[in-house]
Amino acid sequence: MIEVIDCPLPATFQDAGRPGYRHLGVPLSGALDPEWLAIANALVGNPPHTVALEMRLLGPKLRAMEPVTIALAGEFSARIEDASGQSRPAANWRSHTLAAGDLLQIGSLRSGIGYLAARGGFDLPLVLGSRSTYARAGLGGIDGRALRAGDRMKVGAPPGLCSVAGATVISLQLPHAPVLRAAPLRVIPGPQRDCFTDAAWQQFLGSEFTVSREADRMGLRLDGPRLEHARGADIVSDGVTPGAIQVPGDGRPIVLLADCQTVGGYPKIATVIGADLPRLGHALPGQALRFIAVTQAEALAARREAATVLAATVASICTPGPALDLDALYSANLIDGVIDAN
Amino acid sequence: MSPRLLDLGDGALTLELSDRIDADLNARVIAARDTLAAMHLDGISDLVPTWRSLTVHFDPLRLNRELLSAHLLQAAQVAPQKSALTTRWLIPVCFGGESGPDLAQVAQATGRSEADVVDALCATELRVFLIGFLPGFPYLGELPPWLHLPRRTTPRTAVPANSLAIAGAQAAIYPWQSPGGWHLLGQTPVRLFDVHDAVRPALLAPGDSVRFTAIDPHEFRRLSFAVAAGDCNRDDWLAQ
């Protein structure tokens, strides 16, 4: 069990989402960056789509109520404070074993989002095939809402490996942190490219847009040049998907994300390709975005490359060298009640 | 217009049959959906029928895009079955009062009595064109022309769950509390979406037909309790 001491900004549980229910108006949801979710899970020995905590902008403060092994994926500072008040940094991209009573404080997320995975996952009810939180309809997570202070998160399986004196603490780390590409987001034109003037299309590809403050898991409203419709901004609603860039009457594009609705009535000038959706999920208010058009063949090649890179990243996960594994030693000692690390 | 395929990124394709709202077109969309669903193609995650189009969400690493495109264009030619309205529902609604705060205004705006508005709604067989906006949210059409009203100028921040609302040619029932700009005419005790039913969570499906029957506040409360207690099942709302 992990107790939430403080959670100032929305954090939600996410897994692979709810494919198969979009014809009933149920959004896909799921992790904004499924690649980082997979890495976080691999660091604690979980399957890639195991439910984890997705943190946005600022992380929570948590207390372990029993020994638990967690992993941190993201770019943020985190500290672990033990029951005696001693504090140590907790590195990203590796697993940590918390002793009962340990406090974990996660700072601001420089990469927009980050993940906290727990060995065995979090014990949450499956709702329509997923544990992902979708707050608008109260689905998934804890009572269908974002995390808040006082919540207790039951970890799916006992840590086991690190609870008895002398037992080996299995600690894993990613030797090289993944880098979010800064290149323009690749898009496929349409499905309603023909609802826009050629000038608007050139402006869309040639301009820099800025993520506005209106940014959540449903979508990002962008500031920048207004995109002109060729003939009105209303279409009879049709299907939308995460990555679709819809442009309402005011000409300000909205990039849809994982929690977007299943259909929409605004024309979509272009759609971000699947391979670039994970880094789109990290976009922060104030961040500059550019778009570049690619072909279906290029999008497919990019998907293959992303799958290869993720597989290689997960395969590179290893146990830290003994000399480096101070964290695991600390954890083991705290659990065992042994003072002398030697 | 002839059917065309639209790219929705690299993981979805939209088969567009028309740019209009029309019951016959909607029936063709459902027929195309049924045709494609029966093929059980590997790599498809969702088939989303809308008013006038069918969106297929798929994994391009598992399903070849050109192959899917060919299947979709073929499915577009499938004629809908004669009995296109598969399931007929009779949904009880408590009109006016606290349940339908806009009934009086709608009557005034259309120059009819409240009873006329209620009678017209109950006399019209509506088609479920689409489920969208929120889980289980049905877009129903089409209303008699004299009932077509623009949306409220100021949307409500919280429409109560189970509200029956109208705007333009459409009616809808909100399965969840939500912001909304439609006119609220009544409330139903029927549960439109059951998160605990992973097989058929939504009561209504595109192509179904819906009629309303008026109930009084007493009956509304009685049925609401029965639904909450689990004493009702979906078959209770089937039209006889």
Tab-separated table of C-alpha atoms in Angstrom, chain A residues 18-28 126-129 134 136-139 188-192 194 231 235-242 244 261-263 268 271-275 296 299-300 303-304 307, chain B residues 4 6-12 14 16 19-21 33 45-53 55 57-61 65 130-137 176-179 193-195 197-199 201-202 204:
chain	number	residue	atom	x	y	z
A	18	ARG	CA	-9.786	1.205	-23.822
A	19	PRO	CA	-9.570	0.209	-27.472
A	20	GLY	CA	-12.731	-1.459	-28.742
A	21	TYR	CA	-15.260	0.885	-27.120
A	22	ARG	CA	-14.956	4.000	-29.252
A	23	HIS	CA	-18.146	3.178	-31.164
A	24	LEU	CA	-19.934	3.650	-27.815
A	25	GLY	CA	-18.449	7.095	-27.246
A	26	VAL	CA	-15.778	5.824	-24.845
A	27	PRO	CA	-12.457	7.629	-25.437
A	28	LEU	CA	-9.308	5.574	-25.913
A	126	LEU	CA	-10.738	-3.253	-14.569
A	127	VAL	CA	-13.398	-0.983	-16.142
A	128	LEU	CA	-14.256	-1.794	-19.776
A	129	GLY	CA	-10.985	-3.640	-20.172
A	134	TYR	CA	-11.182	8.914	-17.585
A	136	ARG	CA	-15.268	13.024	-17.403
A	137	ALA	CA	-17.253	9.804	-17.183
A	138	GLY	CA	-15.765	8.601	-13.913
A	139	LEU	CA	-14.118	5.533	-15.447
A	188	ILE	CA	-0.418	13.216	-42.480
A	189	PRO	CA	-2.568	15.854	-44.255
A	190	GLY	CA	-6.304	15.647	-43.652
A	191	PRO	CA	-8.843	14.175	-43.264
A	192	GLN	CA	-10.292	17.641	-44.041
A	194	ASP	CA	-9.676	20.478	-48.403
A	231	ARG	CA	-15.808	27.402	-46.507
A	235	ILE	CA	-18.730	19.790	-40.709
A	236	VAL	CA	-21.140	17.001	-39.829
A	237	SER	CA	-19.266	15.230	-37.007
A	238	ASP	CA	-16.981	12.393	-38.015
A	239	GLY	CA	-14.412	10.209	-36.289
A	240	VAL	CA	-11.380	11.709	-34.539
A	241	THR	CA	-8.308	10.169	-32.963
A	242	PRO	CA	-5.421	11.254	-30.726
A	244	ALA	CA	-5.845	14.873	-35.024
A	261	GLN	CA	-13.833	12.411	-27.697
A	262	THR	CA	-14.552	9.799	-30.338
A	263	VAL	CA	-16.186	12.137	-32.885
A	268	LYS	CA	-9.128	18.461	-39.124
A	271	THR	CA	-3.094	14.323	-37.995
A	272	VAL	CA	0.130	13.698	-36.074
A	273	ILE	CA	1.533	10.256	-36.935
A	274	GLY	CA	1.514	7.441	-34.401
A	275	ALA	CA	5.288	7.419	-33.977
A	296	GLN	CA	1.993	7.085	-45.240
A	299	ALA	CA	4.815	7.181	-41.159
A	300	LEU	CA	4.939	3.394	-41.352
A	303	ARG	CA	6.452	3.310	-36.503
A	304	ARG	CA	8.789	0.412	-37.246
A	307	ALA	CA	9.197	-0.108	-32.088
B	4	ARG	CA	-14.238	8.324	-50.599
B	6	LEU	CA	-9.937	10.035	-45.899
B	7	ASP	CA	-6.660	9.634	-44.009
B	8	LEU	CA	-7.039	10.167	-40.270
B	9	GLY	CA	-3.319	9.928	-39.596
B	10	ASP	CA	-1.523	6.634	-40.134
B	11	GLY	CA	-3.591	4.596	-37.657
B	12	ALA	CA	-7.118	5.346	-38.863
B	14	THR	CA	-12.473	7.262	-42.600
B	16	GLU	CA	-17.033	9.010	-46.088
B	19	ASP	CA	-21.369	15.233	-46.073
B	20	ARG	CA	-25.036	15.324	-45.036
B	21	ILE	CA	-27.274	13.882	-42.299
B	33	ARG	CA	-19.649	-1.441	-40.499
B	45	SER	CA	-9.238	-2.011	-32.800
B	46	ASP	CA	-12.372	0.095	-33.378
B	47	LEU	CA	-15.079	0.575	-36.006
B	48	VAL	CA	-16.787	3.910	-35.336
B	49	PRO	CA	-19.900	4.664	-37.375
B	50	THR	CA	-21.020	8.310	-37.437
B	51	TRP	CA	-23.841	10.167	-39.194
B	52	ARG	CA	-22.329	9.740	-42.609
B	53	SER	CA	-19.009	7.980	-42.299
B	55	THR	CA	-13.859	5.440	-39.088
B	57	HIS	CA	-8.870	2.533	-36.106
B	58	PHE	CA	-6.141	0.011	-36.926
B	59	ASP	CA	-2.518	-0.903	-36.391
B	60	PRO	CA	-0.678	-0.335	-39.700
B	61	LEU	CA	2.071	-2.709	-38.554
B	65	ARG	CA	-3.481	0.033	-45.433
B	130	LEU	CA	-24.622	7.915	-33.580
B	131	ILE	CA	-23.210	7.241	-30.128
B	132	GLY	CA	-20.602	9.862	-29.255
B	133	PHE	CA	-19.628	12.980	-27.269
B	134	LEU	CA	-19.752	10.987	-24.008
B	135	PRO	CA	-19.862	7.231	-23.318
B	136	GLY	CA	-23.335	6.018	-24.312
B	137	PHE	CA	-24.550	9.468	-25.475
B	176	TRP	CA	-23.557	11.585	-17.386
B	177	GLN	CA	-23.647	14.998	-15.795
B	178	SER	CA	-21.902	17.272	-18.247
B	179	PRO	CA	-21.792	20.818	-19.593
B	193	PHE	CA	-24.509	3.273	-19.874
B	194	ASP	CA	-23.433	0.585	-17.429
B	195	VAL	CA	-19.675	0.573	-16.785
B	197	ASP	CA	-21.206	-4.462	-18.334
B	198	ALA	CA	-18.035	-4.911	-20.405
B	199	VAL	CA	-19.899	-6.733	-23.195
B	201	PRO	CA	-22.219	-1.203	-21.673
B	202	ALA	CA	-24.342	1.111	-23.867
B	204	LEU	CA	-28.578	1.993	-27.434
